[in-house]
CSV table of C-alpha atoms in Angstrom, one decimal:
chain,number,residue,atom,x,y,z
A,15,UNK,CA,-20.9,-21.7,-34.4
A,16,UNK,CA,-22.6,-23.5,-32.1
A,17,UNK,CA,-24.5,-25.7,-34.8
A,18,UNK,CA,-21.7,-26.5,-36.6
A,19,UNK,CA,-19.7,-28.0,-33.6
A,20,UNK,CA,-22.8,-29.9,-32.7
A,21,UNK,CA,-23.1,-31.3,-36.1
A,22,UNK,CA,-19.1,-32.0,-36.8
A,23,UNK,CA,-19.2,-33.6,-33.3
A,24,UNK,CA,-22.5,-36.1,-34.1
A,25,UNK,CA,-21.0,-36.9,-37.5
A,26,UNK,CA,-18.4,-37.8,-36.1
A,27,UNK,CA,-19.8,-40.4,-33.8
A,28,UNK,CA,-22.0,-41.5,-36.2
A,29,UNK,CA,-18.5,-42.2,-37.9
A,30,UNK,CA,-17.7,-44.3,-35.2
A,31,UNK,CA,-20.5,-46.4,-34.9
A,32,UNK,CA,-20.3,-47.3,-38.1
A,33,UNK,CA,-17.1,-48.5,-37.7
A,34,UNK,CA,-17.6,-50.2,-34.8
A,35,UNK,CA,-20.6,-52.0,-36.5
A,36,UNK,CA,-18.9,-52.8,-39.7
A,37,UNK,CA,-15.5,-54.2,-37.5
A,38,UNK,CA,-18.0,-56.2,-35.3
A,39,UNK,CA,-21.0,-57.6,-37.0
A,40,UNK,CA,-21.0,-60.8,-39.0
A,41,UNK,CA,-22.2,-60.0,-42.2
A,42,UNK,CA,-19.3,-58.7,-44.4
A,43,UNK,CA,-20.0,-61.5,-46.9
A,44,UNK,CA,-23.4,-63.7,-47.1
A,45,UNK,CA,-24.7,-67.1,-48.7
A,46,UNK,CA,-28.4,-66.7,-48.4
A,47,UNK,CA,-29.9,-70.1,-49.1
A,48,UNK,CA,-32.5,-69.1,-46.6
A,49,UNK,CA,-32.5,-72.2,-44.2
A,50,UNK,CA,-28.8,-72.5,-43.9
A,51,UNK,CA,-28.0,-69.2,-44.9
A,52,UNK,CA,-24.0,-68.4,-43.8
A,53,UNK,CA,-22.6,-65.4,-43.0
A,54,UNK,CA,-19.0,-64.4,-42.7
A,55,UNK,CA,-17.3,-61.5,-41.3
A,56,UNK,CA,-13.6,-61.0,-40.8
A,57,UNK,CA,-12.9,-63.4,-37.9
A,58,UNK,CA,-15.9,-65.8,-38.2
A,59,UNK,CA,-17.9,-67.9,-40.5
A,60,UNK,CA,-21.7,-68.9,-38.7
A,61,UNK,CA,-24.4,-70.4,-40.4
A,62,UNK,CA,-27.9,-70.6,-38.4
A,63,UNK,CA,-26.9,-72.5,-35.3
A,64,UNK,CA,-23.0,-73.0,-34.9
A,65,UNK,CA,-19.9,-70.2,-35.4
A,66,UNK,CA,-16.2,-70.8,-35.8
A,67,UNK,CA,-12.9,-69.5,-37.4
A,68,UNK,CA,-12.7,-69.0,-41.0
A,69,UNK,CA,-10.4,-71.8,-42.2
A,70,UNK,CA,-6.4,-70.9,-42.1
A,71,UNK,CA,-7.1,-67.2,-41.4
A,72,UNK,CA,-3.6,-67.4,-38.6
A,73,UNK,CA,-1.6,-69.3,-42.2
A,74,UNK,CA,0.0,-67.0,-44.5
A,75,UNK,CA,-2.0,-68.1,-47.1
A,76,UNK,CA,-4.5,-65.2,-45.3
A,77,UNK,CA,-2.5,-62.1,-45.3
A,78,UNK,CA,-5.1,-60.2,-47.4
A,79,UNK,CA,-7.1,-61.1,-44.5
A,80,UNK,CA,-5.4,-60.3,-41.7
A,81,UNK,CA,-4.3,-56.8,-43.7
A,82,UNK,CA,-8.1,-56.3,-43.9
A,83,UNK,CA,-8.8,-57.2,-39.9
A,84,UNK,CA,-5.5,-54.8,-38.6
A,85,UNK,CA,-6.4,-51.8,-40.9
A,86,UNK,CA,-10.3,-52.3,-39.7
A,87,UNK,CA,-9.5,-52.2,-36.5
A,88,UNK,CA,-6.6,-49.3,-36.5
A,89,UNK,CA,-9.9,-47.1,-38.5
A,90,UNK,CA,-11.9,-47.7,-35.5
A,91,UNK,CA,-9.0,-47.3,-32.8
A,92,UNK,CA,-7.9,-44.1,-35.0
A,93,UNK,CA,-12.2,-42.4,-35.0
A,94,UNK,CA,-12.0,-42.9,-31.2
A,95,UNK,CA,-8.5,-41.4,-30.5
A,96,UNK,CA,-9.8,-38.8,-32.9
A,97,UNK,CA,-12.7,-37.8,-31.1
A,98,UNK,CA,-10.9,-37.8,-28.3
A,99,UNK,CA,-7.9,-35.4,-29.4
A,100,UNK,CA,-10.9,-33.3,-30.6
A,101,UNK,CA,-12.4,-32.8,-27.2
A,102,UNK,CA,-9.4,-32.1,-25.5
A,103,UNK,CA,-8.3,-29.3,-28.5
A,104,UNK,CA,-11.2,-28.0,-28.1
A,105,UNK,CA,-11.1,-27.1,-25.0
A,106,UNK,CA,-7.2,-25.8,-25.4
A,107,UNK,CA,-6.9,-23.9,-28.1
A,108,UNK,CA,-6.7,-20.9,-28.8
A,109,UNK,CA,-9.4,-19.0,-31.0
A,110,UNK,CA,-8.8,-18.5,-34.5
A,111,UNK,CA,-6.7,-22.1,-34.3
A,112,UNK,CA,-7.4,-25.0,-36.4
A,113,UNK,CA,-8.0,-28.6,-35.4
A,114,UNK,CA,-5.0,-29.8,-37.4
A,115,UNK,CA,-4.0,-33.0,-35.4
A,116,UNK,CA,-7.7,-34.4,-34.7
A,117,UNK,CA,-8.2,-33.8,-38.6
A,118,UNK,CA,-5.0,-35.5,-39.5
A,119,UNK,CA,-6.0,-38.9,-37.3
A,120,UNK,CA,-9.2,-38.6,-38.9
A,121,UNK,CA,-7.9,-39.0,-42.3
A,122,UNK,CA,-5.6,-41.8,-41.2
A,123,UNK,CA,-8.9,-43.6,-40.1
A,124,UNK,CA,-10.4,-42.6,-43.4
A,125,UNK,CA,-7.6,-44.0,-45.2
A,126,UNK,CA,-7.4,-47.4,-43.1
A,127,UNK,CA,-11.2,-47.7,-43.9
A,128,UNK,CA,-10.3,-47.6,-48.0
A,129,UNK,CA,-7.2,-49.6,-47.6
A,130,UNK,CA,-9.6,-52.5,-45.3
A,131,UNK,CA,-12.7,-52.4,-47.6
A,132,UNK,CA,-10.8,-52.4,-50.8
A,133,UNK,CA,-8.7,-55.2,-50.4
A,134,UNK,CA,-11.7,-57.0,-49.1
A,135,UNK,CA,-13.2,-56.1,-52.1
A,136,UNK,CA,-10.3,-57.5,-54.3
A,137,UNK,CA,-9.1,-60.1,-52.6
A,138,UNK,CA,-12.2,-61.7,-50.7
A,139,UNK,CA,-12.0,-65.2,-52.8
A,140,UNK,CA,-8.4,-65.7,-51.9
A,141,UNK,CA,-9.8,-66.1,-48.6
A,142,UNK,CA,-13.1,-68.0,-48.5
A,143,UNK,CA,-13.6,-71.5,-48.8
A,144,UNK,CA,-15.4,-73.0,-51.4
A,145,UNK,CA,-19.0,-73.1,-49.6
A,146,UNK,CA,-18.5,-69.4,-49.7
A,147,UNK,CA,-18.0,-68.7,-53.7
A,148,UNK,CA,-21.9,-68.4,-54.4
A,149,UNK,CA,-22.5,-65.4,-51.5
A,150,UNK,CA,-22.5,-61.8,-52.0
A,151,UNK,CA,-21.4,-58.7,-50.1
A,152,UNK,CA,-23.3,-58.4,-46.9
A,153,UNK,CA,-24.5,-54.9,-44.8
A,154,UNK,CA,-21.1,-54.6,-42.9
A,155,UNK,CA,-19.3,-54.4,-46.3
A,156,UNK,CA,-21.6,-52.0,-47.1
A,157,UNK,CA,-21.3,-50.0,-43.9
A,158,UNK,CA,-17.5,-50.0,-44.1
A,159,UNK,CA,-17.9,-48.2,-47.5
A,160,UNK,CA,-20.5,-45.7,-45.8
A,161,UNK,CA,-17.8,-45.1,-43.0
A,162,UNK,CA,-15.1,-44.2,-45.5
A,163,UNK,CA,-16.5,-41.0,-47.0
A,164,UNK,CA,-17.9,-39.9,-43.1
A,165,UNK,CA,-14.6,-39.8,-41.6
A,166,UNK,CA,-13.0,-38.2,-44.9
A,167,UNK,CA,-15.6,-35.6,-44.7
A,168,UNK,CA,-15.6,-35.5,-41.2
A,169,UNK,CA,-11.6,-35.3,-41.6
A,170,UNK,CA,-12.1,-32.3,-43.9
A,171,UNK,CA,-14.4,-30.4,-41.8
A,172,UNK,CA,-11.8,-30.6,-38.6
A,173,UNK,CA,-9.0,-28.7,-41.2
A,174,UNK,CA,-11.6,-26.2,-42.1
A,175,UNK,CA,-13.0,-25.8,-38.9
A,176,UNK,CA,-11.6,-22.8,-36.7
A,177,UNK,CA,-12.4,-22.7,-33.6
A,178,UNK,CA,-14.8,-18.7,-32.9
A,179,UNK,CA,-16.7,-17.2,-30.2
């Protein structure tokens, strides 16, 4: 029993840091024209030497944008509560009890992570300038997606889980 709590409890940070990583880093979408190659995330658009805004992401025009930054961000707010809820259940439940609640948030963050990454995924040139078209998805994108089956699985285990001698 001890295993499996070890391993539930690192995949679930794992989760995390993926999240935090995919939330954070600048390299959801890239334009690799290797000496000014640009990157852009979902606050910022950088090439090699200077950073700034991406252009009307506060307009409306940008609400794909801004649906993708809030449900990012709720995912990664939503792993850490998570964790959270699970160290303080397990520690006050009874045995034989299931972690219902910590694997309820963790499918909320799950969700968020699909909603985020798939309307990214749909939506992306609605948001991007023109200097942007020729790019392709960068490693964050890609880490998103990774983080989306984790905390579903990870979500999963926490309903299956019971907690034994």
């Amino acid at each position: 029993m001890l295993v499996i709590l070890a391993f539930i409890i690192l995949f679930h940070i794992v989760s995390a840091i993926l999240l935090f990583i995919a939330t954070i880093k600048n390299a959801w979408w890239v334009v690799a024209a290797d000496p000014n190659s640009i990157y852009a995330d979902l606050w910022y658009v950088c090439n090699n030497t200077v950073c700034g805004p991406i252009p009307n992401s506060a307009s409306s025009d940008a609400g794909y944008l801004q649906a993708v930054q809030a449900t990012m961000i709720l995912s990664t707010i939503l792993c850490c509560v998570g964790f959270f809820v699970f160290i303080l259940q397990l520690f006050r439940l009874k045995q034989g009890e299931r972690f219902v609640f910590t694997a309820i948030i963790q499918l909320m963050s799950s969700l968020c992570v699909m909603i985020g990454a798939s309307v990214y995924t749909a939506q992306h040139a609605s948001f991007q300038g023109q200097n942007l078209q020729a790019g392709g998805y960068g490693y964050t994108f890609v880490l998103a997606w990774i983080a989306f089956p984790m905390t579903l699985i990870s979500g999963l285990m926490y309903l299956v889980l019971r907690k034994r001698k």
